[in-house]
């Protein structure tokens, strides 16, 4: 399958932007805990941040469609993120050791107000920047192809590989500069790398955009707002079909919430699980817990071409895109089912084989590849042109809701001597905890399969 060169420019731009984002994210909680807050406070700030970064794409999409066009929004977003990363760097430059023992009390005589304000404004700039960047780059991928082009699923899967190459390399590189409570200033080098990489990303995008970002018939993409009709477009008023298509996107976005709410356990409950209940020792060497975060990204990069090949090989038996989303949810349910049985009857103090969590991530990523890039492709095909980026923003809004929900669900992670409840049902051990995600995604998957015929008709 041949793809336009513009796809590879967007691939590189997104790869480096995600490197910057995930590099900073890998350090953020560690930085806060080593220098500024207790674990609980740091988790709250982290949860609020990851939820806000996916809320602003709604505004970023609107601004692009209405005023700026995609290119200008991407550049503005990238610059905001570079400034944000630089402010994080400054924060870590001004930080002074204030934690007395690891995870312990903060020395009140040390004043870190300046570092705190740099961090808060840095995170704010990252929230604004991501909002302007994220929906618009995805919209541009779609614009490289005619509206109903069959190559779109494959194109978004390739683009998604870029996302994950960035996500894979970032914690490995930025993680080298993990500081400690004795030396929190060391974190600054990780933030500085993130700042340099996003700046490079913008430089590459700015240099090559005119050459490669063109439609199949040679028109420049993303230069003007989509609500301004170009000479090629006829009428611009929304039709009944457009409204129905937008409704389909909203319905699908609701289903996707269940996917990411389980998926995003990776950063919290699954990290505790990897830390406390997984045997990570190989020949006397213990694998760092933060490395577990790279497994999903690694599997994504390896499996994306396999999935593309598989969909293509299936020919006329290739499932409909909505069925692919439902398959994604079913695979997620299976992934948690595997681990739920792996930990059945395991005593709290005991550690289980690393293979359980690896199997979970492997199956979960198969689900991710069946849902996430395919979802982007669907949004791109269904959105009326003038609202294309806004609809991407709505799609990402589900991730925002999911991140918030994921944090709430993670608090149900079993702790000794405490019984927690979900809708009145007691969650007593890890088995019960993982079953929450099995049931949640299985129900969503079955419902989506049932709605498939109706949604397909609405898509016509
Ligand atoms: N890993 C994807 C990314 O960073 C996930 C985005 C999402 O929709 N949750 O782009």
PDB file of C-alpha atoms in Angstrom, residues 161-448:
ATOM      1  CA  UNK A 161       3.404   3.612  15.488  1.00  0.00           C
ATOM      2  CA  UNK A 162       5.030   7.052  15.547  1.00  0.00           C
ATOM      3  CA  UNK A 163       3.137   7.847  18.767  1.00  0.00           C
ATOM      4  CA  UNK A 164       4.464   4.694  20.345  1.00  0.00           C
ATOM      5  CA  UNK A 165       8.062   4.911  19.159  1.00  0.00           C
ATOM      6  CA  UNK A 166       8.116   8.273  20.960  1.00  0.00           C
ATOM      7  CA  UNK A 167       6.381   6.799  24.014  1.00  0.00           C
ATOM      8  CA  UNK A 168       8.803   3.880  24.065  1.00  0.00           C
ATOM      9  CA  UNK A 169      12.042   5.817  23.850  1.00  0.00           C
ATOM     10  CA  UNK A 170      11.047   8.694  26.135  1.00  0.00           C
ATOM     11  CA  UNK A 171      11.074   6.983  29.553  1.00  0.00           C
ATOM     12  CA  UNK A 172      14.270   5.148  28.647  1.00  0.00           C
ATOM     13  CA  UNK A 173      16.111   8.356  27.755  1.00  0.00           C
ATOM     14  CA  UNK A 174      14.565  10.848  30.188  1.00  0.00           C
ATOM     15  CA  UNK A 175      14.542   8.169  32.920  1.00  0.00           C
ATOM     16  CA  UNK A 176      18.347   8.345  32.994  1.00  0.00           C
ATOM     17  CA  UNK A 177      17.945  11.728  34.671  1.00  0.00           C
ATOM     18  CA  UNK A 178      15.723  10.515  37.470  1.00  0.00           C
ATOM     19  CA  UNK A 179      16.661  12.564  40.529  1.00  0.00           C
ATOM     20  CA  UNK A 180      16.184  11.712  44.171  1.00  0.00           C
ATOM     21  CA  UNK A 181      15.065  13.509  47.316  1.00  0.00           C
ATOM     22  CA  UNK A 182      18.723  14.307  48.030  1.00  0.00           C
ATOM     23  CA  UNK A 183      19.283  15.616  44.506  1.00  0.00           C
ATOM     24  CA  UNK A 184      15.951  16.752  42.983  1.00  0.00           C
ATOM     25  CA  UNK A 185      17.760  19.198  40.680  1.00  0.00           C
ATOM     26  CA  UNK A 186      18.954  16.295  38.539  1.00  0.00           C
ATOM     27  CA  UNK A 187      15.454  16.003  37.038  1.00  0.00           C
ATOM     28  CA  UNK A 188      16.086  19.206  35.105  1.00  0.00           C
ATOM     29  CA  UNK A 189      18.109  17.423  32.417  1.00  0.00           C
ATOM     30  CA  UNK A 190      15.178  15.139  31.591  1.00  0.00           C
ATOM     31  CA  UNK A 191      12.888  18.175  31.219  1.00  0.00           C
ATOM     32  CA  UNK A 192      15.481  19.958  29.124  1.00  0.00           C
ATOM     33  CA  UNK A 193      15.720  16.999  26.734  1.00  0.00           C
ATOM     34  CA  UNK A 194      11.920  17.046  26.410  1.00  0.00           C
ATOM     35  CA  UNK A 195      12.124  20.776  25.605  1.00  0.00           C
ATOM     36  CA  UNK A 196      14.809  20.287  22.949  1.00  0.00           C
ATOM     37  CA  UNK A 197      12.972  17.403  21.270  1.00  0.00           C
ATOM     38  CA  UNK A 198       9.641  19.256  20.933  1.00  0.00           C
ATOM     39  CA  UNK A 199      11.520  22.292  19.560  1.00  0.00           C
ATOM     40  CA  UNK A 200      13.193  20.057  16.972  1.00  0.00           C
ATOM     41  CA  UNK A 201       9.821  18.574  16.116  1.00  0.00           C
ATOM     42  CA  UNK A 202       8.462  22.047  15.364  1.00  0.00           C
ATOM     43  CA  UNK A 203      11.522  22.922  13.300  1.00  0.00           C
ATOM     44  CA  UNK A 204      11.074  19.813  11.128  1.00  0.00           C
ATOM     45  CA  UNK A 205       7.348  20.458  10.737  1.00  0.00           C
ATOM     46  CA  UNK A 206       7.871  24.105   9.837  1.00  0.00           C
ATOM     47  CA  UNK A 207      10.607  23.313   7.303  1.00  0.00           C
ATOM     48  CA  UNK A 208       8.818  20.579   5.354  1.00  0.00           C
ATOM     49  CA  UNK A 209       5.143  21.451   5.745  1.00  0.00           C
ATOM     50  CA  UNK A 210       4.690  23.230   2.396  1.00  0.00           C
ATOM     51  CA  UNK A 211       6.475  20.522   0.479  1.00  0.00           C
ATOM     52  CA  UNK A 212       4.675  17.480   1.845  1.00  0.00           C
ATOM     53  CA  UNK A 213       1.351  18.471   3.388  1.00  0.00           C
ATOM     54  CA  UNK A 214      -0.777  18.516   0.258  1.00  0.00           C
ATOM     55  CA  UNK A 215      -4.025  16.829  -0.818  1.00  0.00           C
ATOM     56  CA  UNK A 216      -3.960  14.146  -3.540  1.00  0.00           C
ATOM     57  CA  UNK A 217      -4.730  16.886  -6.084  1.00  0.00           C
ATOM     58  CA  UNK A 218      -1.871  19.087  -4.874  1.00  0.00           C
ATOM     59  CA  UNK A 219      -3.660  21.668  -2.670  1.00  0.00           C
ATOM     60  CA  UNK A 220      -1.978  22.772   0.556  1.00  0.00           C
ATOM     61  CA  UNK A 221      -3.572  21.256   3.672  1.00  0.00           C
ATOM     62  CA  UNK A 222      -4.385  23.012   6.928  1.00  0.00           C
ATOM     63  CA  UNK A 223      -3.483  26.537   5.852  1.00  0.00           C
ATOM     64  CA  UNK A 224      -6.886  28.082   6.471  1.00  0.00           C
ATOM     65  CA  UNK A 225      -9.737  27.479   8.914  1.00  0.00           C
ATOM     66  CA  UNK A 226     -12.065  24.722   7.748  1.00  0.00           C
ATOM     67  CA  UNK A 227     -15.177  26.844   8.244  1.00  0.00           C
ATOM     68  CA  UNK A 228     -14.003  29.172   5.463  1.00  0.00           C
ATOM     69  CA  UNK A 229     -15.143  27.562   2.188  1.00  0.00           C
ATOM     70  CA  UNK A 230     -12.389  27.111  -0.391  1.00  0.00           C
ATOM     71  CA  UNK A 231     -13.118  27.614  -4.081  1.00  0.00           C
ATOM     72  CA  UNK A 232     -13.351  23.806  -4.441  1.00  0.00           C
ATOM     73  CA  UNK A 233     -16.166  23.399  -1.936  1.00  0.00           C
ATOM     74  CA  UNK A 234     -19.766  23.893  -2.868  1.00  0.00           C
ATOM     75  CA  UNK A 235     -22.321  24.499  -0.104  1.00  0.00           C
ATOM     76  CA  UNK A 236     -21.097  24.460   3.476  1.00  0.00           C
ATOM     77  CA  UNK A 237     -24.219  24.161   5.512  1.00  0.00           C
ATOM     78  CA  UNK A 238     -24.454  20.997   7.598  1.00  0.00           C
ATOM     79  CA  UNK A 239     -26.864  18.387   6.283  1.00  0.00           C
ATOM     80  CA  UNK A 240     -28.987  15.892   8.204  1.00  0.00           C
ATOM     81  CA  UNK A 241     -26.434  13.210   7.299  1.00  0.00           C
ATOM     82  CA  UNK A 242     -23.655  15.332   8.807  1.00  0.00           C
ATOM     83  CA  UNK A 243     -25.551  15.579  12.082  1.00  0.00           C
ATOM     84  CA  UNK A 244     -26.150  11.822  12.116  1.00  0.00           C
ATOM     85  CA  UNK A 245     -22.460  11.187  11.472  1.00  0.00           C
ATOM     86  CA  UNK A 246     -21.493  13.512  14.317  1.00  0.00           C
ATOM     87  CA  UNK A 247     -23.889  11.633  16.575  1.00  0.00           C
ATOM     88  CA  UNK A 248     -22.152   8.357  15.638  1.00  0.00           C
ATOM     89  CA  UNK A 249     -18.802   9.851  16.694  1.00  0.00           C
ATOM     90  CA  UNK A 250     -20.224  10.985  20.033  1.00  0.00           C
ATOM     91  CA  UNK A 251     -21.770   7.542  20.691  1.00  0.00           C
ATOM     92  CA  UNK A 252     -18.488   5.806  19.882  1.00  0.00           C
ATOM     93  CA  UNK A 253     -16.544   8.257  22.047  1.00  0.00           C
ATOM     94  CA  UNK A 254     -18.701   7.191  25.001  1.00  0.00           C
ATOM     95  CA  UNK A 255     -17.781   3.522  24.457  1.00  0.00           C
ATOM     96  CA  UNK A 256     -14.119   4.407  24.186  1.00  0.00           C
ATOM     97  CA  UNK A 257     -14.205   5.889  27.722  1.00  0.00           C
ATOM     98  CA  UNK A 258     -14.449   2.345  29.090  1.00  0.00           C
ATOM     99  CA  UNK A 259     -11.408   1.283  27.128  1.00  0.00           C
ATOM    100  CA  UNK A 260      -9.045   4.009  28.308  1.00  0.00           C
ATOM    101  CA  UNK A 261     -10.314   3.916  31.899  1.00  0.00           C
ATOM    102  CA  UNK A 262      -9.010   0.340  32.100  1.00  0.00           C
ATOM    103  CA  UNK A 263      -5.977   0.981  29.903  1.00  0.00           C
ATOM    104  CA  UNK A 264      -4.799   3.919  31.984  1.00  0.00           C
ATOM    105  CA  UNK A 265      -4.417   1.673  35.035  1.00  0.00           C
ATOM    106  CA  UNK A 266      -0.887   1.223  33.665  1.00  0.00           C
ATOM    107  CA  UNK A 267       0.287   4.416  35.365  1.00  0.00           C
ATOM    108  CA  UNK A 268      -1.280   3.672  38.751  1.00  0.00           C
ATOM    109  CA  UNK A 269      -2.707   0.362  39.980  1.00  0.00           C
ATOM    110  CA  UNK A 270      -0.716  -1.755  37.516  1.00  0.00           C
ATOM    111  CA  UNK A 271       2.441   0.062  38.576  1.00  0.00           C
ATOM    112  CA  UNK A 272       1.726  -0.780  42.233  1.00  0.00           C
ATOM    113  CA  UNK A 273       1.042  -4.340  41.124  1.00  0.00           C
ATOM    114  CA  UNK A 274       4.314  -4.493  39.183  1.00  0.00           C
ATOM    115  CA  UNK A 275       6.112  -2.961  42.127  1.00  0.00           C
ATOM    116  CA  UNK A 276       4.717  -5.019  44.987  1.00  0.00           C
ATOM    117  CA  UNK A 277       3.281  -8.250  43.623  1.00  0.00           C
ATOM    118  CA  UNK A 278       5.431  -9.136  40.625  1.00  0.00           C
ATOM    119  CA  UNK A 279       8.676 -11.035  40.723  1.00  0.00           C
ATOM    120  CA  UNK A 280      11.055  -8.858  38.695  1.00  0.00           C
ATOM    121  CA  UNK A 281      14.317 -10.506  39.653  1.00  0.00           C
ATOM    122  CA  UNK A 282      16.391 -12.194  36.964  1.00  0.00           C
ATOM    123  CA  UNK A 283      19.651 -13.856  37.991  1.00  0.00           C
ATOM    124  CA  UNK A 284      19.961 -11.511  40.947  1.00  0.00           C
ATOM    125  CA  UNK A 285      19.157  -8.365  38.935  1.00  0.00           C
ATOM    126  CA  UNK A 286      15.944  -6.496  39.673  1.00  0.00           C
ATOM    127  CA  UNK A 287      14.149  -4.776  36.799  1.00  0.00           C
ATOM    128  CA  UNK A 288      13.118  -1.152  37.599  1.00  0.00           C
ATOM    129  CA  UNK A 289       9.353  -0.787  37.976  1.00  0.00           C
ATOM    130  CA  UNK A 290       9.234   2.222  35.637  1.00  0.00           C
ATOM    131  CA  UNK A 291      10.383  -0.025  32.774  1.00  0.00           C
ATOM    132  CA  UNK A 292       7.033  -1.806  32.840  1.00  0.00           C
ATOM    133  CA  UNK A 293       5.533   1.324  31.285  1.00  0.00           C
ATOM    134  CA  UNK A 294       7.520   0.713  28.115  1.00  0.00           C
ATOM    135  CA  UNK A 295       5.964  -2.713  27.439  1.00  0.00           C
ATOM    136  CA  UNK A 296       2.690  -1.419  25.925  1.00  0.00           C
ATOM    137  CA  UNK A 297       4.541   1.015  23.662  1.00  0.00           C
ATOM    138  CA  UNK A 298       7.018  -1.677  22.601  1.00  0.00           C
ATOM    139  CA  UNK A 299       4.228  -4.113  21.771  1.00  0.00           C
ATOM    140  CA  UNK A 300       2.414  -1.366  19.835  1.00  0.00           C
ATOM    141  CA  UNK A 301       5.422  -0.689  17.636  1.00  0.00           C
ATOM    142  CA  UNK A 302       5.983  -4.393  16.944  1.00  0.00           C
ATOM    143  CA  UNK A 303       2.347  -5.352  16.474  1.00  0.00           C
ATOM    144  CA  UNK A 304       1.077  -2.365  14.451  1.00  0.00           C
ATOM    145  CA  UNK A 305       2.501  -3.648  11.119  1.00  0.00           C
ATOM    146  CA  UNK A 306       1.209  -7.140  11.945  1.00  0.00           C
ATOM    147  CA  UNK A 307      -2.290  -5.778  12.513  1.00  0.00           C
ATOM    148  CA  UNK A 308      -2.175  -3.756   9.303  1.00  0.00           C
ATOM    149  CA  UNK A 309      -1.067  -6.827   7.384  1.00  0.00           C
ATOM    150  CA  UNK A 310      -3.782  -8.919   9.009  1.00  0.00           C
ATOM    151  CA  UNK A 311      -6.633  -6.499   8.209  1.00  0.00           C
ATOM    152  CA  UNK A 312      -5.407  -6.286   4.644  1.00  0.00           C
ATOM    153  CA  UNK A 313      -5.120 -10.085   4.274  1.00  0.00           C
ATOM    154  CA  UNK A 314      -8.692 -10.533   5.481  1.00  0.00           C
ATOM    155  CA  UNK A 315      -9.884  -8.837   2.299  1.00  0.00           C
ATOM    156  CA  UNK A 316     -13.651  -8.791   2.157  1.00  0.00           C
ATOM    157  CA  UNK A 317     -13.833 -10.497   5.559  1.00  0.00           C
ATOM    158  CA  UNK A 318     -12.134  -7.502   7.174  1.00  0.00           C
ATOM    159  CA  UNK A 319     -14.411  -6.406  10.047  1.00  0.00           C
ATOM    160  CA  UNK A 320     -16.208  -3.098   9.801  1.00  0.00           C
ATOM    161  CA  UNK A 321     -14.442  -0.291  11.723  1.00  0.00           C
ATOM    162  CA  UNK A 322     -17.135  -0.294  14.429  1.00  0.00           C
ATOM    163  CA  UNK A 323     -16.703  -4.034  14.836  1.00  0.00           C
ATOM    164  CA  UNK A 324     -12.966  -3.422  15.211  1.00  0.00           C
ATOM    165  CA  UNK A 325     -13.684  -1.053  18.114  1.00  0.00           C
ATOM    166  CA  UNK A 326     -15.901  -3.700  19.738  1.00  0.00           C
ATOM    167  CA  UNK A 327     -13.143  -6.303  19.200  1.00  0.00           C
ATOM    168  CA  UNK A 328     -10.720  -3.889  20.894  1.00  0.00           C
ATOM    169  CA  UNK A 329     -12.959  -3.745  23.976  1.00  0.00           C
ATOM    170  CA  UNK A 330     -13.357  -7.543  23.962  1.00  0.00           C
ATOM    171  CA  UNK A 331      -9.571  -8.017  23.842  1.00  0.00           C
ATOM    172  CA  UNK A 332      -9.165  -5.629  26.757  1.00  0.00           C
ATOM    173  CA  UNK A 333     -11.650  -7.675  28.741  1.00  0.00           C
ATOM    174  CA  UNK A 334      -9.714 -10.832  27.883  1.00  0.00           C
ATOM    175  CA  UNK A 335      -6.449  -9.207  28.959  1.00  0.00           C
ATOM    176  CA  UNK A 336      -7.805  -8.476  32.447  1.00  0.00           C
ATOM    177  CA  UNK A 337      -9.453 -11.895  32.621  1.00  0.00           C
ATOM    178  CA  UNK A 338      -6.046 -13.528  32.131  1.00  0.00           C
ATOM    179  CA  UNK A 339      -4.470 -11.562  34.978  1.00  0.00           C
ATOM    180  CA  UNK A 340      -7.531 -11.955  37.216  1.00  0.00           C
ATOM    181  CA  UNK A 341      -6.993 -15.714  37.051  1.00  0.00           C
ATOM    182  CA  UNK A 342      -3.247 -15.357  37.395  1.00  0.00           C
ATOM    183  CA  UNK A 343      -3.680 -13.707  40.794  1.00  0.00           C
ATOM    184  CA  UNK A 344      -6.551 -15.841  42.067  1.00  0.00           C
ATOM    185  CA  UNK A 345      -5.884 -17.023  45.619  1.00  0.00           C
ATOM    186  CA  UNK A 346      -2.453 -15.366  45.721  1.00  0.00           C
ATOM    187  CA  UNK A 347      -1.704 -14.218  49.267  1.00  0.00           C
ATOM    188  CA  UNK A 348      -1.074 -10.441  49.703  1.00  0.00           C
ATOM    189  CA  UNK A 349       2.634 -10.850  50.473  1.00  0.00           C
ATOM    190  CA  UNK A 350       3.386 -13.235  47.581  1.00  0.00           C
ATOM    191  CA  UNK A 351       4.796 -12.301  44.180  1.00  0.00           C
ATOM    192  CA  UNK A 352       3.546 -13.731  40.900  1.00  0.00           C
ATOM    193  CA  UNK A 353       5.441 -14.375  37.669  1.00  0.00           C
ATOM    194  CA  UNK A 354       6.193 -11.396  35.436  1.00  0.00           C
ATOM    195  CA  UNK A 355       4.492 -13.298  32.617  1.00  0.00           C
ATOM    196  CA  UNK A 356       1.060 -12.358  33.958  1.00  0.00           C
ATOM    197  CA  UNK A 357       1.499  -8.637  33.578  1.00  0.00           C
ATOM    198  CA  UNK A 358       3.316  -9.086  30.265  1.00  0.00           C
ATOM    199  CA  UNK A 359       0.421 -11.175  28.926  1.00  0.00           C
ATOM    200  CA  UNK A 360      -1.995  -8.503  30.099  1.00  0.00           C
ATOM    201  CA  UNK A 361      -0.090  -5.793  28.229  1.00  0.00           C
ATOM    202  CA  UNK A 362       0.293  -7.927  25.115  1.00  0.00           C
ATOM    203  CA  UNK A 363      -3.424  -8.664  24.741  1.00  0.00           C
ATOM    204  CA  UNK A 364      -4.349  -5.131  25.790  1.00  0.00           C
ATOM    205  CA  UNK A 365      -2.178  -3.687  23.014  1.00  0.00           C
ATOM    206  CA  UNK A 366      -3.850  -5.935  20.432  1.00  0.00           C
ATOM    207  CA  UNK A 367      -7.066  -4.335  21.640  1.00  0.00           C
ATOM    208  CA  UNK A 368      -5.549  -0.855  21.527  1.00  0.00           C
ATOM    209  CA  UNK A 369      -4.476  -1.286  17.915  1.00  0.00           C
ATOM    210  CA  UNK A 370      -7.925  -2.502  17.024  1.00  0.00           C
ATOM    211  CA  UNK A 371      -9.517   0.527  18.673  1.00  0.00           C
ATOM    212  CA  UNK A 372      -7.340   3.602  18.860  1.00  0.00           C
ATOM    213  CA  UNK A 373      -6.003   4.193  15.307  1.00  0.00           C
ATOM    214  CA  UNK A 374      -9.198   2.799  13.821  1.00  0.00           C
ATOM    215  CA  UNK A 375     -11.196   5.256  15.944  1.00  0.00           C
ATOM    216  CA  UNK A 376      -9.113   8.183  14.656  1.00  0.00           C
ATOM    217  CA  UNK A 377      -9.667   6.985  11.114  1.00  0.00           C
ATOM    218  CA  UNK A 378     -13.423   6.720  11.703  1.00  0.00           C
ATOM    219  CA  UNK A 379     -13.589  10.238  13.120  1.00  0.00           C
ATOM    220  CA  UNK A 380     -11.685  11.500  10.114  1.00  0.00           C
ATOM    221  CA  UNK A 381     -14.049   9.759   7.683  1.00  0.00           C
ATOM    222  CA  UNK A 382     -17.271  10.745   9.409  1.00  0.00           C
ATOM    223  CA  UNK A 383     -16.615  14.349  10.405  1.00  0.00           C
ATOM    224  CA  UNK A 384     -18.039  17.101   8.236  1.00  0.00           C
ATOM    225  CA  UNK A 385     -14.977  18.949   6.900  1.00  0.00           C
ATOM    226  CA  UNK A 386     -15.648  22.225   8.661  1.00  0.00           C
ATOM    227  CA  UNK A 387     -15.781  20.547  12.075  1.00  0.00           C
ATOM    228  CA  UNK A 388     -13.077  17.945  11.484  1.00  0.00           C
ATOM    229  CA  UNK A 389     -10.686  19.106  14.216  1.00  0.00           C
ATOM    230  CA  UNK A 390     -13.443  19.887  16.710  1.00  0.00           C
ATOM    231  CA  UNK A 391     -14.708  16.314  16.298  1.00  0.00           C
ATOM    232  CA  UNK A 392     -11.164  15.046  16.955  1.00  0.00           C
ATOM    233  CA  UNK A 393     -11.272  17.137  20.117  1.00  0.00           C
ATOM    234  CA  UNK A 394     -14.523  15.417  21.108  1.00  0.00           C
ATOM    235  CA  UNK A 395     -12.866  12.060  20.462  1.00  0.00           C
ATOM    236  CA  UNK A 396     -10.004  12.973  22.818  1.00  0.00           C
ATOM    237  CA  UNK A 397     -12.466  14.258  25.389  1.00  0.00           C
ATOM    238  CA  UNK A 398     -13.266  10.617  26.115  1.00  0.00           C
ATOM    239  CA  UNK A 399      -9.614  10.121  27.125  1.00  0.00           C
ATOM    240  CA  UNK A 400      -9.954  13.044  29.508  1.00  0.00           C
ATOM    241  CA  UNK A 401     -12.996  11.472  31.183  1.00  0.00           C
ATOM    242  CA  UNK A 402     -11.193   8.115  31.201  1.00  0.00           C
ATOM    243  CA  UNK A 403      -8.096   9.461  32.907  1.00  0.00           C
ATOM    244  CA  UNK A 404     -10.253  10.916  35.638  1.00  0.00           C
ATOM    245  CA  UNK A 405     -12.257   7.683  36.010  1.00  0.00           C
ATOM    246  CA  UNK A 406      -9.081   5.577  35.887  1.00  0.00           C
ATOM    247  CA  UNK A 407      -7.754   7.479  38.896  1.00  0.00           C
ATOM    248  CA  UNK A 408     -10.969   6.891  40.828  1.00  0.00           C
ATOM    249  CA  UNK A 409     -11.017   3.173  39.965  1.00  0.00           C
ATOM    250  CA  UNK A 410      -7.361   2.802  40.940  1.00  0.00           C
ATOM    251  CA  UNK A 411      -8.257   3.826  44.504  1.00  0.00           C
ATOM    252  CA  UNK A 412     -10.113   0.494  44.732  1.00  0.00           C
ATOM    253  CA  UNK A 413      -6.761  -1.323  44.552  1.00  0.00           C
ATOM    254  CA  UNK A 414      -6.864  -3.696  47.537  1.00  0.00           C
ATOM    255  CA  UNK A 415      -4.947  -2.737  50.656  1.00  0.00           C
ATOM    256  CA  UNK A 416      -4.464  -4.933  53.705  1.00  0.00           C
ATOM    257  CA  UNK A 417      -7.067  -4.624  56.395  1.00  0.00           C
ATOM    258  CA  UNK A 418      -9.481  -2.557  54.276  1.00  0.00           C
ATOM    259  CA  UNK A 419     -12.556  -3.633  52.338  1.00  0.00           C
ATOM    260  CA  UNK A 420     -13.486  -1.302  49.527  1.00  0.00           C
ATOM    261  CA  UNK A 421     -16.796  -1.203  47.693  1.00  0.00           C
ATOM    262  CA  UNK A 422     -17.875  -0.527  44.126  1.00  0.00           C
ATOM    263  CA  UNK A 423     -21.621   0.036  43.779  1.00  0.00           C
ATOM    264  CA  UNK A 424     -22.065  -1.874  47.042  1.00  0.00           C
ATOM    265  CA  UNK A 425     -20.012  -4.873  45.851  1.00  0.00           C
ATOM    266  CA  UNK A 426     -17.008  -5.615  48.086  1.00  0.00           C
ATOM    267  CA  UNK A 427     -13.585  -5.645  46.407  1.00  0.00           C
ATOM    268  CA  UNK A 428     -11.551  -7.840  48.709  1.00  0.00           C
ATOM    269  CA  UNK A 429      -8.559  -8.959  46.677  1.00  0.00           C
ATOM    270  CA  UNK A 430      -6.685  -8.460  43.408  1.00  0.00           C
ATOM    271  CA  UNK A 431      -8.878 -10.986  41.636  1.00  0.00           C
ATOM    272  CA  UNK A 432     -11.980  -8.898  42.408  1.00  0.00           C
ATOM    273  CA  UNK A 433     -10.171  -5.732  41.454  1.00  0.00           C
ATOM    274  CA  UNK A 434      -9.148  -6.971  38.007  1.00  0.00           C
ATOM    275  CA  UNK A 435     -12.624  -8.406  37.425  1.00  0.00           C
ATOM    276  CA  UNK A 436     -14.001  -4.840  37.509  1.00  0.00           C
ATOM    277  CA  UNK A 437     -12.225  -4.165  34.222  1.00  0.00           C
ATOM    278  CA  UNK A 438     -13.183  -7.551  32.753  1.00  0.00           C
ATOM    279  CA  UNK A 439     -16.859  -6.875  33.326  1.00  0.00           C
ATOM    280  CA  UNK A 440     -16.755  -3.195  32.388  1.00  0.00           C
ATOM    281  CA  UNK A 441     -15.145  -3.761  28.994  1.00  0.00           C
ATOM    282  CA  UNK A 442     -17.064  -6.956  28.236  1.00  0.00           C
ATOM    283  CA  UNK A 443     -20.390  -5.176  28.768  1.00  0.00           C
ATOM    284  CA  UNK A 444     -19.250  -2.240  26.609  1.00  0.00           C
ATOM    285  CA  UNK A 445     -18.051  -4.624  23.898  1.00  0.00           C
ATOM    286  CA  UNK A 446     -21.280  -6.642  23.786  1.00  0.00           C
ATOM    287  CA  UNK A 447     -23.384  -3.476  23.702  1.00  0.00           C
ATOM    288  CA  UNK A 448     -21.314  -2.070  20.864  1.00  0.00           C
TER     289      UNK A 448
END
